Coordinates of C-alpha atoms in Angstrom, one line a residue:
M1 CA 16.7 5.8 -8.3
P2 CA 14.8 7.8 -10.6
S3 CA 14.1 11.2 -10.1
V4 CA 11.1 12.0 -9.4
Q5 CA 9.1 16.2 -10.0
V6 CA 5.9 16.8 -7.6
P7 CA 4.6 19.5 -8.7
A8 CA 3.5 22.2 -6.2
V9 CA 1.3 25.7 -6.3
R10 CA 2.3 28.4 -4.4
N11 CA -0.7 29.6 -2.8
C12 CA -0.9 33.7 -1.2
Q13 CA -3.4 34.7 1.4
F14 CA -4.3 37.9 3.3
Y15 CA -7.5 38.1 6.1
T16 CA -9.1 40.7 7.5
C17 CA -7.4 40.5 10.5
C18 CA -3.6 41.1 9.3
P19 CA -4.4 42.8 6.2
D20 CA -0.7 43.6 5.6
E21 CA 0.3 40.6 6.4
Q22 CA 0.4 37.8 3.4
F23 CA 0.2 34.0 4.1
I24 CA 1.8 32.1 1.7
D25 CA 1.9 27.6 1.8
L26 CA 3.2 25.4 -0.5
T27 CA 0.2 23.4 -2.1
F28 CA 2.1 20.0 -3.4
T29 CA 0.1 17.0 -6.0
I30 CA 1.4 13.2 -5.7
V31 CA 0.3 10.4 -6.9
F32 CA 0.5 6.9 -6.4
Q33 CA 0.5 3.8 -8.6
R34 CA -0.5 0.1 -7.1
R35 CA 1.2 -2.4 -8.9
S36 CA -1.6 -5.0 -8.8
A37 CA 1.2 -7.6 -9.7
F38 CA 3.3 -7.1 -6.7
Y39 CA -0.4 -6.9 -4.5
N40 CA -0.9 -10.8 -6.1
Y41 CA 2.4 -11.9 -5.5
I42 CA 2.7 -10.5 -1.6
L43 CA -0.8 -11.1 -0.6
I44 CA -3.0 -13.1 -2.9
L45 CA -0.3 -16.1 -3.3
P46 CA 0.6 -16.9 0.5
C47 CA -3.0 -16.8 1.4
I48 CA -3.6 -19.2 -1.5
L49 CA -1.0 -22.0 -1.2
L50 CA -1.8 -21.1 2.8
T51 CA -5.1 -22.7 2.4
S52 CA -4.9 -25.8 0.1
L53 CA -1.9 -26.9 2.6
T54 CA -4.8 -26.7 5.0
L55 CA -7.3 -28.6 3.1
V56 CA -4.3 -31.5 2.3
L57 CA -3.5 -31.7 6.2
F58 CA -6.8 -31.9 6.8
W59 CA -7.7 -35.2 3.9
I60 CA -4.5 -37.2 5.2
P61 CA -5.6 -39.4 7.8
P62 CA -3.7 -38.2 11.5
E63 CA -1.6 -41.6 12.0
S64 CA -0.5 -41.2 9.2
P65 CA 3.3 -40.1 8.9
A66 CA 3.5 -38.0 5.5
K67 CA 1.3 -36.0 8.2
L68 CA 4.1 -34.8 10.1
M69 CA 6.2 -34.2 7.4
L70 CA 4.1 -31.4 6.1

């Protein structure tokens, strides 16, 4: 598994209600990258194949044994 480096920014905030208290939070920045090949193979290709199979089934006559095999 590759090592992942996620940059973090430390924020310190003082509020008027509690001037002696320091409130700290961390803000992480995460960048996601979509893999277009994965998207094509998992979503687009099966939709195209199922659509073409459905169209072929409509072209075959109903009494044909090939329609039952598909």
